[in-house]
Tab-separated table of C-alpha atoms in Angstrom:
chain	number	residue	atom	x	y	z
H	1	UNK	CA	2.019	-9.141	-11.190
H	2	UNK	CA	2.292	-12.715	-12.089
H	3	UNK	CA	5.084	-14.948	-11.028
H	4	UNK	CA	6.706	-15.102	-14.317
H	5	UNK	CA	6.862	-11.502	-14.632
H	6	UNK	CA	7.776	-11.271	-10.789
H	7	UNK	CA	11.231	-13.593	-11.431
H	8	UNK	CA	12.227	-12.196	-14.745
H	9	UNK	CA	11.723	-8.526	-13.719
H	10	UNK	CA	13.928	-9.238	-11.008
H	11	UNK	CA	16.211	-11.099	-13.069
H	12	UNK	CA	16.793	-8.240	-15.326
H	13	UNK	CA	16.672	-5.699	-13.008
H	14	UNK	CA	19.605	-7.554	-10.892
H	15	UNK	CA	21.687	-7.577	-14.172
H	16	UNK	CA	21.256	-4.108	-15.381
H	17	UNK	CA	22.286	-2.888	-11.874
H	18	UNK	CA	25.354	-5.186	-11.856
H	19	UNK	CA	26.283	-4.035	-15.539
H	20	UNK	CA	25.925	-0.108	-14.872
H	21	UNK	CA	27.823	-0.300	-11.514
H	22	UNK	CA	30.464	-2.656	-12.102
H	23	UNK	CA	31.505	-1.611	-15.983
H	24	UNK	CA	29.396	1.687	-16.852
H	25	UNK	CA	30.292	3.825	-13.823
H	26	UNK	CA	33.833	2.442	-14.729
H	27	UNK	CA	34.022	4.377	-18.327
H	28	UNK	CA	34.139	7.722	-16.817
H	29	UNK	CA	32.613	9.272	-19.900
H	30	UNK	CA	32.065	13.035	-19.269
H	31	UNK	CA	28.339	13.846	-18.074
H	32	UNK	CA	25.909	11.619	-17.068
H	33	UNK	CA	26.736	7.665	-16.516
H	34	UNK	CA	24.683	5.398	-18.932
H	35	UNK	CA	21.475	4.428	-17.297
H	36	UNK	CA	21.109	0.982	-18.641
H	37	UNK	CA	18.606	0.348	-15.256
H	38	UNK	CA	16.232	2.509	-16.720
H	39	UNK	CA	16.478	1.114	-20.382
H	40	UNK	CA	15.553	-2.003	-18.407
H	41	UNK	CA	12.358	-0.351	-16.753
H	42	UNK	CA	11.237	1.269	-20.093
H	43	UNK	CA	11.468	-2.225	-22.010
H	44	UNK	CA	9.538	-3.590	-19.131
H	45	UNK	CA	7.021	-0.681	-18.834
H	46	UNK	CA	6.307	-1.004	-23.049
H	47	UNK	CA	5.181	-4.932	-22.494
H	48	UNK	CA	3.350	-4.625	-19.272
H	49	UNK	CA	1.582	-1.415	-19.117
H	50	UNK	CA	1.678	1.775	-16.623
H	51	UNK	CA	0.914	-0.564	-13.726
H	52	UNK	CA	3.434	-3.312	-14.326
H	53	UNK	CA	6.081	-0.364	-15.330
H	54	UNK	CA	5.133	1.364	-12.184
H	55	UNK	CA	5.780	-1.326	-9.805
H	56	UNK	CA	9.178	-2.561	-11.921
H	57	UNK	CA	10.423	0.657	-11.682
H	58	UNK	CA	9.936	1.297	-8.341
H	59	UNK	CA	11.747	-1.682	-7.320
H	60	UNK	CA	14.489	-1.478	-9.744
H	61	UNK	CA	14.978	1.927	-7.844
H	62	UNK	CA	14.412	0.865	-4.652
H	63	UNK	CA	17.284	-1.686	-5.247
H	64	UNK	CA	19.660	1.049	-6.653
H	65	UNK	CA	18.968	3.612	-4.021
H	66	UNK	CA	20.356	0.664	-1.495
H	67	UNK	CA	22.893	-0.674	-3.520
H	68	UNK	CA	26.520	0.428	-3.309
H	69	UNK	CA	27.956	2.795	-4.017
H	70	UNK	CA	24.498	5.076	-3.616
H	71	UNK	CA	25.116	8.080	-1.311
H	72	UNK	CA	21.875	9.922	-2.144
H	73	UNK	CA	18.632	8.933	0.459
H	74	UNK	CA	16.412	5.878	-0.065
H	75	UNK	CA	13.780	6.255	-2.049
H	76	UNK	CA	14.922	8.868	-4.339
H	77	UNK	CA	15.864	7.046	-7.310
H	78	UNK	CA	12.812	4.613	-6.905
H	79	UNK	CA	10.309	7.669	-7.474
H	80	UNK	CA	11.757	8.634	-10.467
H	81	UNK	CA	11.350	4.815	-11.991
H	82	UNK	CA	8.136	4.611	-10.720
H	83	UNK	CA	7.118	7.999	-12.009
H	84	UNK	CA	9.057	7.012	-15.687
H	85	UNK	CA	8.012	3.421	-15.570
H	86	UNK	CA	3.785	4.401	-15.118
H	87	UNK	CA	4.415	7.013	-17.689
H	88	UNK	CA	6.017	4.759	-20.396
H	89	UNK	CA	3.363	2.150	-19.762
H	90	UNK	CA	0.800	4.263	-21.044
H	91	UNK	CA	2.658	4.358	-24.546
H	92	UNK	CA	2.734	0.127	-24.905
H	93	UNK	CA	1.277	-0.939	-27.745
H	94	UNK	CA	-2.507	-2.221	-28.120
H	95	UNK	CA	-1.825	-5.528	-29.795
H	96	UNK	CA	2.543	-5.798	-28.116
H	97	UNK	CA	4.092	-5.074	-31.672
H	98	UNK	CA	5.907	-2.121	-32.650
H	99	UNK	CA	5.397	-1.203	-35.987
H	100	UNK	CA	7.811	1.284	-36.022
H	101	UNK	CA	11.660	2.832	-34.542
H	102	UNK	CA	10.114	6.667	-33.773
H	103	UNK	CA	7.815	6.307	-31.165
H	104	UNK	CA	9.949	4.070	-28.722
H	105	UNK	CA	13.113	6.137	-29.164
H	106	UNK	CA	10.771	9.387	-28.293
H	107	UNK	CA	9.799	7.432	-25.139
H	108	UNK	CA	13.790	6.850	-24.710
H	109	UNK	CA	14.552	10.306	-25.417
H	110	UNK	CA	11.863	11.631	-23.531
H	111	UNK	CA	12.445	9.407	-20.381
H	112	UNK	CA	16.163	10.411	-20.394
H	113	UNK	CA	15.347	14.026	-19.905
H	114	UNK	CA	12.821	13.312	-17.420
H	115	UNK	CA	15.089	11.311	-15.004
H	116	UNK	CA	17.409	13.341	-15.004
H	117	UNK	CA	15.280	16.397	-14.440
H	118	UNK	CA	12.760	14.513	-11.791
H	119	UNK	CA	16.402	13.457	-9.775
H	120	UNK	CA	17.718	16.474	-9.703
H	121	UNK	CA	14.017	18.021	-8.466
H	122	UNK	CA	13.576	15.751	-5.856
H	123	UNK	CA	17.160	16.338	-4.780
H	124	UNK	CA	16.955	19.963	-4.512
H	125	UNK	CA	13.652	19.478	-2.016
H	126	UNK	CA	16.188	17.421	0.183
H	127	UNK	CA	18.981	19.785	0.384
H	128	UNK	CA	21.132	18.060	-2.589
H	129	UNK	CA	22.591	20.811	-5.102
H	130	UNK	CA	25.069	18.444	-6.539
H	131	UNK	CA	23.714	19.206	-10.084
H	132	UNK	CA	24.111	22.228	-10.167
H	133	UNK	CA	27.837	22.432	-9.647
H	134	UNK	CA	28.161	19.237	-12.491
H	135	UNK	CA	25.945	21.544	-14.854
H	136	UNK	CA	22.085	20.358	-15.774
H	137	UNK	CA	22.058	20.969	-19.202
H	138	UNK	CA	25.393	18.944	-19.735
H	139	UNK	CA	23.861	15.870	-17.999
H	140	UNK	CA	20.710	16.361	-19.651
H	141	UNK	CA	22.224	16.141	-23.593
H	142	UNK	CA	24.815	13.313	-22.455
H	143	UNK	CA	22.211	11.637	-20.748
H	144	UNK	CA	19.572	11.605	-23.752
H	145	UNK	CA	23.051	10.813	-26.185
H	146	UNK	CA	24.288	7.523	-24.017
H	147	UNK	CA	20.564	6.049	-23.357
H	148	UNK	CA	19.971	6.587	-27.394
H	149	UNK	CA	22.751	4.899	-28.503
H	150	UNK	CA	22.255	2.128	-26.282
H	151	UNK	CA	18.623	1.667	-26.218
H	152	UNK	CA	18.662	0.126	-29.772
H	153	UNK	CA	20.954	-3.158	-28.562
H	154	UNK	CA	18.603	-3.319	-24.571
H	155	UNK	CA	15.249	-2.160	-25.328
H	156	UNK	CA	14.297	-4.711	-28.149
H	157	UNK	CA	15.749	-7.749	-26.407
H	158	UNK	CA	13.969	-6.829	-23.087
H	159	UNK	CA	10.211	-6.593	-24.996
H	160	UNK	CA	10.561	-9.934	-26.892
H	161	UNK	CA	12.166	-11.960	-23.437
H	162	UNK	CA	8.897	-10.345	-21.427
H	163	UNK	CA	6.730	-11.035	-24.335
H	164	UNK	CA	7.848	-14.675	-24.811
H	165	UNK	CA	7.503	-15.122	-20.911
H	166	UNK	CA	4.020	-13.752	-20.861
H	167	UNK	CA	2.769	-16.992	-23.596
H	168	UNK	CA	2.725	-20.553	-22.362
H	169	UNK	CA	4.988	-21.998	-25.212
H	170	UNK	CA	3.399	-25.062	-25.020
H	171	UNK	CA	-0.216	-23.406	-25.561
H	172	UNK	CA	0.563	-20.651	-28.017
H	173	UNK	CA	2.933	-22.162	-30.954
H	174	UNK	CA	2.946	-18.311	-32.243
H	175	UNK	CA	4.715	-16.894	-29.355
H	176	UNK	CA	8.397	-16.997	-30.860
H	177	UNK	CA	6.507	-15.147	-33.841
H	178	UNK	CA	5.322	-12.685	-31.956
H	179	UNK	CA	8.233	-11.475	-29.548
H	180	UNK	CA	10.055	-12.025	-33.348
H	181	UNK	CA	7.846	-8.931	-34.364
H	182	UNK	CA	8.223	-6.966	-31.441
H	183	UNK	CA	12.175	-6.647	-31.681
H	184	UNK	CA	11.849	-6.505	-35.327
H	185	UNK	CA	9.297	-3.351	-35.563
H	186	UNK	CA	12.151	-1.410	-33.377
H	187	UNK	CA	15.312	-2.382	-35.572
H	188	UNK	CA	13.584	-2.085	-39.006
H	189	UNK	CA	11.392	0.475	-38.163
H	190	UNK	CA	12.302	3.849	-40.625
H	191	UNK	CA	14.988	1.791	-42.447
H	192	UNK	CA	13.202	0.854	-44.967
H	193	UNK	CA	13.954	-2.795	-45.235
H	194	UNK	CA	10.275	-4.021	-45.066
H	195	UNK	CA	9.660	-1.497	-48.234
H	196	UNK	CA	12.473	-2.912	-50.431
H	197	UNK	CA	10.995	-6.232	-49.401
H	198	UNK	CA	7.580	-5.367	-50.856
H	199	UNK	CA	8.648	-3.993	-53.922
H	200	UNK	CA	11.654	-6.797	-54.767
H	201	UNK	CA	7.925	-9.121	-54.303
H	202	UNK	CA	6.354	-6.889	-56.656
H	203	UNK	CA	8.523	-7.098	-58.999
H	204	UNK	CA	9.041	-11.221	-58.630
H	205	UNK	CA	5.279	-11.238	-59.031
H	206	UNK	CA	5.161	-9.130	-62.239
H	207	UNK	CA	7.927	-10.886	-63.759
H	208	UNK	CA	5.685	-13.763	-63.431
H	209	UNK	CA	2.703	-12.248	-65.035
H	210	UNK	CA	4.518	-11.649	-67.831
H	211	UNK	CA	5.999	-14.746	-68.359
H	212	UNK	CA	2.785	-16.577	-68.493
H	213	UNK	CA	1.145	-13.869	-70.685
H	214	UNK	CA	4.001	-14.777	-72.810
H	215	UNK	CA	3.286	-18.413	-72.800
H	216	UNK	CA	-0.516	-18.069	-73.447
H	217	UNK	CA	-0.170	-15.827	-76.338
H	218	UNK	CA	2.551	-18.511	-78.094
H	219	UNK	CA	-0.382	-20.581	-77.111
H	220	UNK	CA	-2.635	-18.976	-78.770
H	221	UNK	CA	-0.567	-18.333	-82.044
H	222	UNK	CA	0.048	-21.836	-82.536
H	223	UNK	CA	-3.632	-22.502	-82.969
């Protein structure tokens, strides 16, 4: 990985953890605990790839599995973002830009479920049944619920900051464009907004026409 996507990978990471253990653990919402460090990886993993997203997420766990107040065993939490991160690489986009909401909220959806049920795995190898007294399948919908509703106001913002800091700005003049599109196929994606902007262009464009068939046919009459 590059320097640039060494320091802001960090950066991010750092935050998210700081966020979800200082104010989300706080909320004490029933279920699961909104897993904003793993929002973090999967915005990471959709710009860089299943290599970049593997080694992002296996840091970003690595740091969580040391950070207070963890009291599961090192390394846990840093193979399920590495697994997760490498697997949500492989659905980045060829050319960076999302062109629509669906396939990145499956990815959110999908990597919800898969945490949860690749922790819980891994801790029932080691000896650690504390899902099962919580209840899976209740941390498994609230999980999916709190990373869905979130996703739309992390996920976005993380692509177009690691798109932007993958272009020189003073080389590429198009790189505010382009992290621009990246953020914009995920919130106008399915809500139709880029339709109604077609058609409100259509119609501009045929109001037009007929204006100036109007004005050549006066044109014509008066000759």
């Amino acid at each position: 990985m590059r320097v640039n996507r060494i320091l802001l990978s960090a950066s991010l990471v750092v935050v998210a953890l700081v966020i979800q253990v200082s104010v989300l653990a706080r909320l004490h919402l029933p279920g699961a605990v909104p897993d904003l460090l793993l929002l973090t990886v999967l915005g990471l993993a959709l710009v860089y790839g299943h290599t970049g997203g593997a080694l992002v997420g296996f840091g970003a766990g690595l740091l969580a599995d040391l950070a207070p107040p963890a009291d599961h065993a090192a390394g846990r939490y840093a193979l399920v973002l590495c697994v997760i991160g490498y697997l949500a690489g492989l659905a980045r986009p060829d050319n960076g830009r999302l062109k629509s909401a669906t396939g990145p909220m499956a990815v959110v959806v999908v990597a919800a479920l898969g945490s949860t049920l690749l922790y819980a795995g891994v801790g029932a190898l080691v000896g650690d049944t504390a899902a099962r007294h919580v209840g899976l399948g209740g941390l498994l919908f609230t999980s999916a619920l709190y990373d869905l509703l979130l996703a739309p106001f992390v996920v976005p913002g993380i692509m177009a900051l690691a798109r932007r800091a993958e272009n020189d700005p003073l080389a590429d003049t198009g790189s505010a464009a382009q992290s621009t599109d990246i953020s914009s196929g995920w919130l106008s994606g399915g809500t139709g907004l880029r339709v109604g902007g077609q058609k409100n262009g259509l119609r501009v464009r045929a109001a037009r026409a007929r204006v100036a068939r109007a004005g050549r046919i006066k044109g014509v009459k008066r000759l």
